[in-house]
Structures are given as structure tokens and as C-alpha cells.
Amino acid sequence: MTRYEEAQQQYASLGIDTETALKKLSEKAISIQCWQGDDVRGFDSKEGGAGNGIATTGNYPGRASGFEELKQDYLKAISMIPGKKRINLHAAYAVFSDACPWTDRDQISYEAFIPWVNFAKEYELGIDFNPTCFSHPMVKDGLTLSSPDEQVRRFWINHCIQSRKISEQIGEALNDQVLCNVWIPDGYKDIPSDRLGPRMRLKDSLDQIFAVHYPHVIDSVESKFFAIGVESYTVGSNEFYMSYAASHPGVYNLLDNGHFHPSETVSDKIPALLPFFDRIPLHVTRPVHWDSDHVVLYEDELKEIMKEIVRNDALDKVLIGLDFFDASINRIAAWVIGTRSTEKALLFALLQPNERLKQLQDAGSFTERMMVMEEMKTMPMEDVWNEYCKRQKIEADDEVWFKEIQQYERDVLSRRNA
Ligand code: RNT
Ligand code: ZN
């Protein structure tokens, strides 16, 4: 008997079918953020560098610059990641060329993303999209869609309108639905003297942005609690966007698990939203004391998030996207570790005796519930994971793929200027 067959039997004795788990795992796409590859810099400005509510730390050598390098690195990473993948793009990753000359973000159009669409087609990837409302001189006093300066607000409204159009065209080209997620950095470092005005302006901006319905677009707004530099007030708070989404069918509140008070958990928010929303987009990250966007690891809260998705039959409702960017380690390994950890957590959730656990809770058998949950933690999931990688023709052994990344670092990354 192989190790997988032994594990299969062990899970079967608890009523868990590993084959069903593997099938479901292989069908669930993970949207992998392009911005881990270049520290959220994008291609649309010479100065580069992340700013305005986004901060990367570290200067590990070999950062991708430009479309060709980012594509090359992304391909390297996904060659070590099993399962279905989507590429999460930001508008700042527009590919300009002689055929498609530079335009500012308020004028940006689909042509600049055709190279990405071709890339997605070639490698059977989906695409998700985000307007880039940061790292740009039109962010004035830290504000975009909530700015009191009508010129500033208009610029960002137009950028978001263009971003939704681009998303629709990407969706048409790929015959798919594209998540278009709006996140803005707007807020104040110090105590505001008007908390309502910015929110009224943001509400009006959103109404203009979402005025047209696009069949290939799933719209979301990403709430946040605070950021470094905007400690006192965030315009797009969870209450604000949750209320907006609840009163605007077709617009969803995206939950980033780095955007809440440390004692709040996204695992508990998912089942709080499921009775009301047919879609819940996620940004899976690892907050260390704050929204620090550390590489996602196989940790308890991640497993708990995945458990809520699986046991509530919400695999089709919850859109899993990743949002981390660590510039202090090898960026390709960051992608691989973060995405594989996410998939492992999903597999862990798919291998739980969920029916039994629910029954135990309803029967008030909390002692047995605790025993089973603990028992499941040391089941031979690794053998199931290895079998999954084998079937997907992806290297299972971490030591082996890591050597390949080290080789790539020597051959490719270390020769770059950045
Ligand atoms: C920032 C948000 C946002 C960004 C990305 C780059 O706090 O989490 O999602 O990280 O869009
Ligand atoms: Zn996010």
C-alpha cells in the first residue's frame, strides 16, 4: 500500500473521502497577486515605489521590473503551485508600448492589458482586476474618492470607471467573470473635524462608478480599519462598505484579514455574511500586529477561514485572493509558500468530519467536539497533499522546489539591477 492509500483508509475510517477532497481542491481557483513580484510598484510611473497607505519593507535583490520579468517570475512561481490559478492585476500594471502609448490612470484602457489577457490565455489563468488608487501624484492630502477637491475626486472616479470597463473587456475576452476590487487609502493621521463629509463624497463617487452594470464584472469594495499614517480615521471603514454593499446589489464587501482589529477574525465574519450575500471576496494575508502583509503561512486562523468556507458549502461563493508582499525574502519563494499554504489550509478543511462536528455541537457534546478537532490536527494530511501534487504534476517536496528557486536566483535574479 502506498502512503496515500494508507492515509485514505485512515480518513475513510472517520467517514472522510479523500478523493472528494482532492477533486474539490483542484476545482477551486486561487487568485495570486501579481504585486508580490515587484513590491507593488507597477509599470506606469518612472519613480515607482509604493506609497499612500501601502508600505513594503525590505530590499531583497532581484525584484522584477517590467512586464517580461514579472511574467517570467510569475511563471516560475506557478510551476510550483498546484491547482487552478487566477492572476490578480492592478491597473498600475498596464503594459505600455509603441502600439499602446502611456496614458494617465483616468484615461487608461483595455489595450494596455491585452498582453496580460494573452498571457492568461496561454497559461489557462483567470484574471482579477483592481484600480490603483495609490502611489500617484493625484492622491492629495492622502485622499482619492473622498477628496473635497473636485478635480482630484473626478480623476479617481474616472480611473475606477475605466477599471470596470477594462474588467468587463477582460471578462469578455476570457469568457469569465472578473473581480474588480476598489480599495482606497483615504483617511487622516489625526483627529478629523468632519467624519461624515468624506463618507458622503465617497458614497457619491461609488454611485457614479457603479452606475453601469457589467455582466462580466463582480464588483467589490475593500474595507479597512487603519493604516500607518492614517491612524485616526479611515473613510472606507467596514461599517461604511458593508452598508454600501447591503444596499447596492451586485457590489460586495471584500474582507482582507489584515484589515480588522486583532481580536476580530475573518473566519467569523464569513458565516455572518453568508445569510445575506451570495458572494464574499477575500484578501488572504498574514497580519503581524497590523496590516503588515506578511507571507501567508499554514496557521490556525487560515485553517479556520477555510473551514468556514468548506463546512458552509461556500466554495462557489467565497472568492479567494491573496494579498501579501514581502520585499525582504526571495519573492518567488514568497509566492510559492504563501499560495501552497493557502491550498494546504483548504485541503485541511476539506478533510474534516464536518457533519459529525456539527451534530456534536447541536447535541451539546462539546467535550467530544474538542476531542475530534484535536484528533484531526495530527491526521496524515501530508500524504494526501503529496498525492495531490503528484497528480497535478507539481513537485511535492519543499526541499526540491526550493533548490530550483535558489538556482533561478543565481541564474536570473542576481543578474538584475533591481
Ligand atoms: C491595502 C489593501 C489592498 C492592497 C492591494 C495592493 O491595505 O489590502 O488590497 O494591498 O490592492
Ligand atoms: Zn487587500
Coordinates of C-alpha atoms and ligand atoms in Angstrom, one line a residue:
M1 CA 0.0 0.0 0.0
T2 CA 1.2 3.5 -0.8
R3 CA 1.3 6.2 1.9
Y4 CA -1.6 7.8 0.2
E5 CA -3.6 4.6 0.3
E6 CA -2.9 4.2 4.0
A7 CA -3.9 7.8 4.6
Q8 CA -7.0 7.3 2.5
Q9 CA -8.1 4.4 4.7
Q10 CA -7.4 6.3 7.9
Y11 CA -9.6 9.2 6.8
A12 CA -12.2 6.8 5.5
S13 CA -12.5 5.2 8.9
L14 CA -13.7 8.6 10.1
G15 CA -16.1 8.9 7.2
I16 CA -14.0 11.3 5.1
D17 CA -13.5 10.7 1.4
T18 CA -10.0 11.9 0.4
E19 CA -10.9 11.6 -3.3
T20 CA -13.8 14.1 -3.0
A21 CA -11.5 16.4 -1.1
L22 CA -8.8 16.3 -3.8
K23 CA -11.4 16.9 -6.5
K24 CA -12.8 19.9 -4.7
L25 CA -9.3 21.3 -4.1
S26 CA -8.4 21.0 -7.7
E27 CA -11.5 22.9 -8.8
K28 CA -11.1 25.9 -6.5
A29 CA -9.1 28.7 -8.1
I30 CA -6.8 30.9 -6.0
S31 CA -6.2 34.5 -7.3
I32 CA -2.5 35.1 -7.0
Q33 CA -1.5 38.8 -6.6
C34 CA 1.0 40.0 -9.3
W35 CA 2.2 42.6 -6.9
Q36 CA 4.3 40.2 -4.7
G37 CA 6.8 40.1 -7.6
D38 CA 7.8 43.8 -7.6
D39 CA 6.9 45.2 -4.2
V40 CA 3.6 46.8 -5.6
R41 CA 5.5 49.2 -7.9
G42 CA 3.7 48.6 -11.2
F43 CA 4.8 49.7 -14.6
D44 CA 3.1 53.1 -15.1
S45 CA 5.5 55.5 -13.4
K46 CA 9.2 56.1 -13.6
E47 CA 9.6 57.0 -10.0
G48 CA 8.0 53.8 -8.9
G49 CA 7.7 52.7 -5.3
A50 CA 4.6 52.1 -3.2
G51 CA 3.1 54.9 -1.1
N52 CA -0.1 56.4 0.3
G53 CA -1.3 53.7 2.7
I54 CA 0.8 50.9 1.1
A55 CA 4.2 50.1 2.5
T56 CA 6.7 47.4 1.6
T57 CA 9.7 46.8 3.6
G58 CA 12.9 45.1 2.6
N59 CA 15.2 45.3 -0.5
Y60 CA 16.0 41.7 -1.4
P61 CA 17.8 41.7 -4.7
G62 CA 16.2 40.6 -8.0
R63 CA 12.9 42.4 -7.9
A64 CA 11.1 42.2 -11.3
S65 CA 10.9 45.3 -13.3
G66 CA 8.7 45.5 -16.3
F67 CA 6.2 43.1 -17.9
E68 CA 8.7 40.5 -19.2
E69 CA 10.5 40.0 -15.9
L70 CA 7.3 39.9 -13.8
K71 CA 5.8 37.3 -16.2
Q72 CA 8.9 35.2 -16.1
D73 CA 8.9 35.2 -12.3
Y74 CA 5.2 34.6 -12.0
L75 CA 5.5 31.6 -14.3
K76 CA 8.4 30.2 -12.3
A77 CA 6.3 30.5 -9.2
I78 CA 3.2 28.9 -10.6
S79 CA 5.2 26.0 -11.9
M80 CA 5.5 25.0 -8.3
I81 CA 1.9 25.7 -7.3
P82 CA -0.7 23.0 -8.0
G83 CA -4.4 23.7 -8.8
K84 CA -6.3 26.4 -10.6
K85 CA -4.9 29.9 -10.7
R86 CA -6.0 33.4 -11.5
I87 CA -3.7 36.4 -11.8
N88 CA -4.7 39.3 -9.7
L89 CA -3.7 42.5 -11.6
H90 CA -3.6 46.2 -10.6
A91 CA -4.2 49.0 -13.0
A92 CA -0.7 50.1 -12.4
Y93 CA 0.5 47.0 -14.3
A94 CA -0.7 48.4 -17.6
V95 CA 1.7 47.4 -20.4
F96 CA 2.5 50.4 -22.5
S97 CA 4.4 50.2 -25.8
D98 CA 4.6 52.0 -29.1
A99 CA 1.4 50.3 -30.1
C100 CA -0.2 51.4 -26.8
P101 CA 1.4 54.7 -25.6
W102 CA 1.3 55.8 -21.9
T103 CA -1.9 57.4 -20.7
D104 CA -2.6 58.6 -17.2
R105 CA -4.8 56.4 -15.0
D106 CA -8.0 58.4 -15.6
Q107 CA -7.7 57.5 -19.3
I108 CA -6.4 54.0 -19.0
S109 CA -8.0 51.5 -21.4
Y110 CA -8.2 47.8 -22.2
E111 CA -5.4 47.9 -24.9
A112 CA -2.8 48.2 -22.2
F113 CA -4.0 44.8 -20.7
I114 CA -4.2 42.8 -23.9
P115 CA -0.7 41.4 -23.3
W116 CA -1.9 40.1 -19.9
V117 CA -5.0 38.6 -21.5
N118 CA -2.8 36.8 -24.0
F119 CA -0.6 35.6 -21.2
A120 CA -3.7 34.3 -19.3
K121 CA -5.0 32.5 -22.3
E122 CA -1.7 30.8 -23.0
Y123 CA -1.4 29.5 -19.4
E124 CA -5.1 29.0 -18.7
L125 CA -5.2 31.5 -15.9
G126 CA -8.2 33.6 -14.9
I127 CA -7.7 37.4 -14.3
D128 CA -8.9 39.7 -11.5
F129 CA -8.5 43.4 -11.5
N130 CA -8.0 46.4 -9.2
P131 CA -8.0 50.1 -9.9
T132 CA -4.8 51.5 -8.4
C133 CA -5.8 54.5 -6.2
F134 CA -2.4 55.0 -4.6
S135 CA 1.2 55.7 -5.4
H136 CA 0.3 58.6 -7.7
P137 CA 0.6 62.4 -7.5
M138 CA -3.2 62.8 -7.8
V139 CA -3.5 61.3 -4.3
K140 CA -3.9 64.7 -2.5
D141 CA -3.7 65.0 1.3
G142 CA -4.0 61.2 1.4
L143 CA -7.4 61.3 -0.3
T144 CA -8.8 60.0 -3.6
L145 CA -12.5 59.2 -4.0
S146 CA -13.4 61.1 -0.8
S147 CA -11.4 64.2 -1.6
P148 CA -13.0 67.7 -1.2
D149 CA -11.0 68.7 -4.3
E150 CA -13.4 68.0 -7.1
Q151 CA -10.6 67.7 -9.7
V152 CA -9.0 65.0 -7.6
R153 CA -12.2 63.2 -6.9
R154 CA -13.1 63.3 -10.6
F155 CA -9.7 61.9 -11.6
W156 CA -10.2 58.8 -9.4
I157 CA -13.8 58.3 -10.3
N158 CA -12.8 58.2 -13.9
H159 CA -9.9 55.8 -13.1
C160 CA -12.4 53.4 -11.4
I161 CA -14.9 53.8 -14.2
Q162 CA -12.1 52.9 -16.7
S163 CA -11.0 50.0 -14.5
R164 CA -14.5 48.5 -14.5
K165 CA -14.7 48.8 -18.3
I166 CA -11.3 47.1 -18.6
S167 CA -12.5 44.3 -16.3
E168 CA -15.6 43.8 -18.5
Q169 CA -13.4 43.5 -21.6
I170 CA -11.1 41.1 -19.9
G171 CA -14.1 39.0 -18.8
E172 CA -15.4 39.1 -22.3
A173 CA -12.1 38.0 -23.8
L174 CA -11.7 35.2 -21.3
N175 CA -15.4 34.3 -21.2
D176 CA -15.2 34.6 -17.4
Q177 CA -16.2 36.9 -14.6
V178 CA -13.6 39.2 -13.3
L179 CA -13.5 40.5 -9.7
C180 CA -12.9 44.3 -9.8
N181 CA -12.0 45.4 -6.3
V182 CA -11.8 49.1 -5.2
W183 CA -9.5 49.9 -2.4
I184 CA -8.6 53.5 -1.5
P185 CA -6.2 54.7 1.2
D186 CA -8.3 57.7 2.2
G187 CA -8.1 58.7 5.9
Y188 CA -6.5 61.0 8.4
K189 CA -3.5 60.7 10.6
D190 CA -5.0 62.9 13.2
I191 CA -8.5 63.5 14.7
P192 CA -10.8 64.7 12.0
S193 CA -13.2 67.6 12.3
D194 CA -15.6 66.1 9.8
R195 CA -16.1 62.4 9.6
L196 CA -19.3 62.5 7.6
G197 CA -18.3 64.7 4.7
P198 CA -15.6 62.4 3.3
R199 CA -18.0 59.4 3.6
M200 CA -20.8 61.3 1.8
R201 CA -18.4 62.1 -1.0
L202 CA -17.1 58.5 -1.2
K203 CA -20.7 57.3 -1.4
D204 CA -21.4 59.7 -4.3
S205 CA -18.2 58.6 -6.0
L206 CA -19.2 54.9 -5.7
D207 CA -22.7 55.7 -7.1
Q208 CA -21.0 57.2 -10.2
I209 CA -18.5 54.4 -10.5
F210 CA -21.1 51.6 -10.3
A211 CA -23.8 53.3 -12.4
V212 CA -23.4 50.9 -15.3
H213 CA -23.9 47.2 -14.9
Y214 CA -21.3 44.9 -16.5
P215 CA -22.2 41.2 -16.9
H216 CA -18.6 40.0 -16.7
V217 CA -17.7 42.0 -13.6
I218 CA -18.1 41.2 -9.9
D219 CA -17.7 44.4 -8.0
S220 CA -16.2 44.8 -4.6
V221 CA -15.1 47.5 -2.2
E222 CA -12.4 46.7 0.4
S223 CA -12.9 47.9 3.9
K224 CA -10.1 48.8 6.3
F225 CA -9.7 49.7 9.9
F226 CA -6.5 51.8 9.9
A227 CA -3.1 52.1 8.3
I228 CA 0.3 53.6 9.3
G229 CA -0.1 57.3 8.7
V230 CA -3.9 57.2 8.8
E231 CA -4.3 56.1 12.4
S232 CA -7.3 58.2 13.4
Y233 CA -9.8 57.8 10.7
T234 CA -10.4 55.6 7.6
V235 CA -13.2 56.7 5.3
G236 CA -13.9 53.3 3.8
S237 CA -14.5 51.5 7.1
N238 CA -16.1 48.1 7.4
E239 CA -19.5 49.7 8.5
F240 CA -19.4 52.1 5.6
Y241 CA -18.7 49.5 2.9
M242 CA -20.9 46.8 4.5
S243 CA -23.8 49.2 4.4
Y244 CA -23.0 50.2 0.9
A245 CA -22.8 46.6 -0.3
A246 CA -26.0 45.6 1.6
S247 CA -27.9 48.4 -0.1
H248 CA -26.4 48.0 -3.6
P249 CA -27.0 44.5 -5.0
G250 CA -24.0 43.3 -7.1
V251 CA -21.5 45.2 -5.0
Y252 CA -19.7 43.1 -2.3
N253 CA -17.6 44.0 0.7
L254 CA -14.2 42.4 0.3
L255 CA -12.7 41.1 3.6
D256 CA -9.0 41.4 3.9
N257 CA -8.0 39.6 7.1
G258 CA -5.3 42.2 7.8
H259 CA -7.9 45.0 8.0
F260 CA -9.5 44.4 11.3
H261 CA -8.8 44.8 15.0
P262 CA -6.6 41.9 16.0
S263 CA -9.3 40.3 18.2
E264 CA -11.7 40.2 15.2
T265 CA -11.5 37.3 12.8
V266 CA -12.5 37.0 9.2
S267 CA -13.3 33.3 9.9
D268 CA -16.2 34.6 12.0
K269 CA -17.2 37.3 9.5
I270 CA -17.7 34.8 6.6
P271 CA -20.7 33.0 8.3
A272 CA -22.0 36.4 9.4
L273 CA -22.2 37.5 5.8
L274 CA -23.4 34.2 4.2
P275 CA -27.0 34.7 5.2
F276 CA -27.1 38.0 3.3
F277 CA -24.6 37.8 0.4
D278 CA -24.2 35.3 -2.4
R279 CA -20.5 36.3 -2.8
I280 CA -17.7 37.1 -0.4
P281 CA -14.4 38.2 -1.9
L282 CA -11.4 37.7 0.3
H283 CA -7.9 39.0 0.6
V284 CA -5.9 36.4 2.4
T285 CA -2.9 37.8 4.1
R286 CA -1.0 37.4 7.4
P287 CA -1.2 40.4 9.6
V288 CA 1.6 40.6 12.2
H289 CA 0.4 43.1 14.8
W290 CA -1.1 45.2 11.9
D291 CA -1.9 45.0 8.2
S292 CA 1.7 44.1 7.5
D293 CA 1.0 41.8 4.6
H294 CA 3.4 39.1 5.6
V295 CA 3.6 35.9 3.5
V296 CA 0.6 33.6 4.3
L297 CA 1.5 30.6 6.4
Y298 CA -0.3 27.5 7.4
E299 CA -1.7 28.9 10.6
D300 CA -4.8 28.4 12.8
E301 CA -6.8 31.4 11.6
L302 CA -6.2 30.5 7.9
K303 CA -7.4 27.0 8.6
E304 CA -10.4 28.4 10.4
I305 CA -11.2 30.6 7.4
M306 CA -11.1 27.7 5.1
K307 CA -13.2 25.6 7.5
E308 CA -15.9 28.2 7.3
I309 CA -15.8 28.2 3.5
V310 CA -16.0 24.4 3.3
R311 CA -18.4 23.4 6.0
N312 CA -20.9 26.1 4.9
D313 CA -20.8 24.8 1.3
A314 CA -19.5 28.2 0.2
L315 CA -16.7 27.2 -2.1
D316 CA -18.6 28.8 -5.0
K317 CA -19.5 31.9 -3.0
V318 CA -16.2 32.9 -1.5
L319 CA -13.6 34.2 -3.9
I320 CA -10.1 33.5 -2.5
G321 CA -7.5 36.1 -3.4
L322 CA -4.1 36.6 -1.9
D323 CA -2.7 39.9 -0.7
F324 CA 0.8 39.8 0.6
F325 CA 4.1 41.5 -0.4
D326 CA 7.3 40.8 1.3
A327 CA 10.4 42.5 -0.2
S328 CA 12.8 41.1 2.4
I329 CA 12.9 37.5 1.1
N330 CA 13.0 35.7 -2.3
R331 CA 9.8 36.9 -3.9
I332 CA 9.2 33.8 -5.9
A333 CA 9.5 31.6 -2.8
A334 CA 7.1 34.0 -1.1
W335 CA 4.5 33.4 -3.8
V336 CA 5.0 29.6 -3.7
I337 CA 5.0 29.3 0.1
G338 CA 2.0 31.7 0.5
T339 CA -0.1 30.0 -2.1
R340 CA 0.7 26.5 -1.2
S341 CA 0.0 27.3 2.5
T342 CA -3.4 28.6 1.4
E343 CA -4.1 25.4 -0.6
K344 CA -3.0 23.2 2.3
A345 CA -5.3 25.0 4.7
L346 CA -8.1 24.5 2.2
L347 CA -7.2 20.8 2.0
F348 CA -7.2 20.6 5.8
A349 CA -10.7 22.0 5.8
L350 CA -11.9 19.5 3.1
L351 CA -10.6 16.7 5.3
Q352 CA -12.7 17.5 8.4
P353 CA -15.6 15.3 9.5
N354 CA -17.8 18.4 9.2
E355 CA -21.2 16.7 9.6
R356 CA -20.2 14.9 12.7
L357 CA -18.7 18.0 14.2
K358 CA -22.0 20.0 13.6
Q359 CA -24.1 17.2 15.1
L360 CA -21.8 17.2 18.2
Q361 CA -22.3 20.9 18.6
D362 CA -26.1 20.7 18.3
A363 CA -26.2 17.8 20.7
G364 CA -24.2 19.9 23.2
S365 CA -21.4 17.3 23.2
F366 CA -18.7 19.9 23.5
T367 CA -16.1 17.5 25.0
E368 CA -16.3 15.1 22.1
R369 CA -16.2 18.0 19.7
M370 CA -13.0 19.2 21.2
M371 CA -11.5 15.7 21.1
V372 CA -12.3 15.2 17.4
M373 CA -11.0 18.6 16.5
E374 CA -7.7 17.8 18.2
E375 CA -7.6 14.3 16.7
M376 CA -7.9 15.8 13.2
K377 CA -4.8 18.0 13.6
T378 CA -2.4 15.1 13.5
M379 CA -4.0 13.0 10.8
P380 CA -1.7 12.2 7.8
M381 CA -2.7 15.2 5.6
E382 CA 0.8 15.4 4.2
D383 CA 0.3 12.1 2.3
V384 CA -2.9 13.5 0.7
W385 CA -1.2 16.7 -0.2
N386 CA 1.7 14.9 -1.8
E387 CA -0.7 12.8 -3.8
Y388 CA -2.4 16.0 -4.9
C389 CA 0.9 17.5 -6.1
K390 CA 1.8 14.2 -7.9
R391 CA -1.5 14.2 -9.8
Q392 CA -1.1 17.8 -10.7
K393 CA 2.5 17.1 -11.9
I394 CA 3.9 19.6 -9.4
E395 CA 6.9 19.0 -7.1
A396 CA 5.6 18.0 -3.7
D397 CA 9.0 18.0 -1.8
D398 CA 9.6 21.5 -0.5
E399 CA 13.4 20.9 -0.4
V400 CA 13.4 20.1 -4.1
W401 CA 11.4 23.1 -5.4
F402 CA 13.3 25.3 -3.1
K403 CA 16.6 24.3 -4.7
E404 CA 15.1 25.2 -8.1
I405 CA 14.3 28.6 -6.8
Q406 CA 17.8 29.0 -5.5
Q407 CA 19.1 28.0 -8.9
Y408 CA 16.8 30.6 -10.5
E409 CA 18.1 33.2 -8.1
R410 CA 21.6 32.5 -9.1
D411 CA 20.9 32.3 -12.9
V412 CA 18.3 35.1 -13.3
L413 CA 17.5 37.2 -10.2
S414 CA 21.1 38.0 -9.2
R415 CA 21.8 39.4 -12.6
R416 CA 19.2 42.0 -12.4
N417 CA 19.9 45.6 -11.5
A418 CA 17.0 46.0 -9.0
Ligands
RNT1 C1 -4.3 47.7 1.2 C2 -5.2 46.7 0.6 C3 -5.1 46.4 -0.9 C4 -3.7 46.3 -1.3 C5 -3.6 45.8 -2.7 C6 -2.3 46.1 -3.3 O1 -4.4 47.8 2.5 O2 -5.1 45.5 1.3 O3 -5.8 45.3 -1.2 O4 -2.9 45.6 -0.5 O5 -4.6 46.2 -3.5
ZN2 ZN -6.1 43.8 0.5

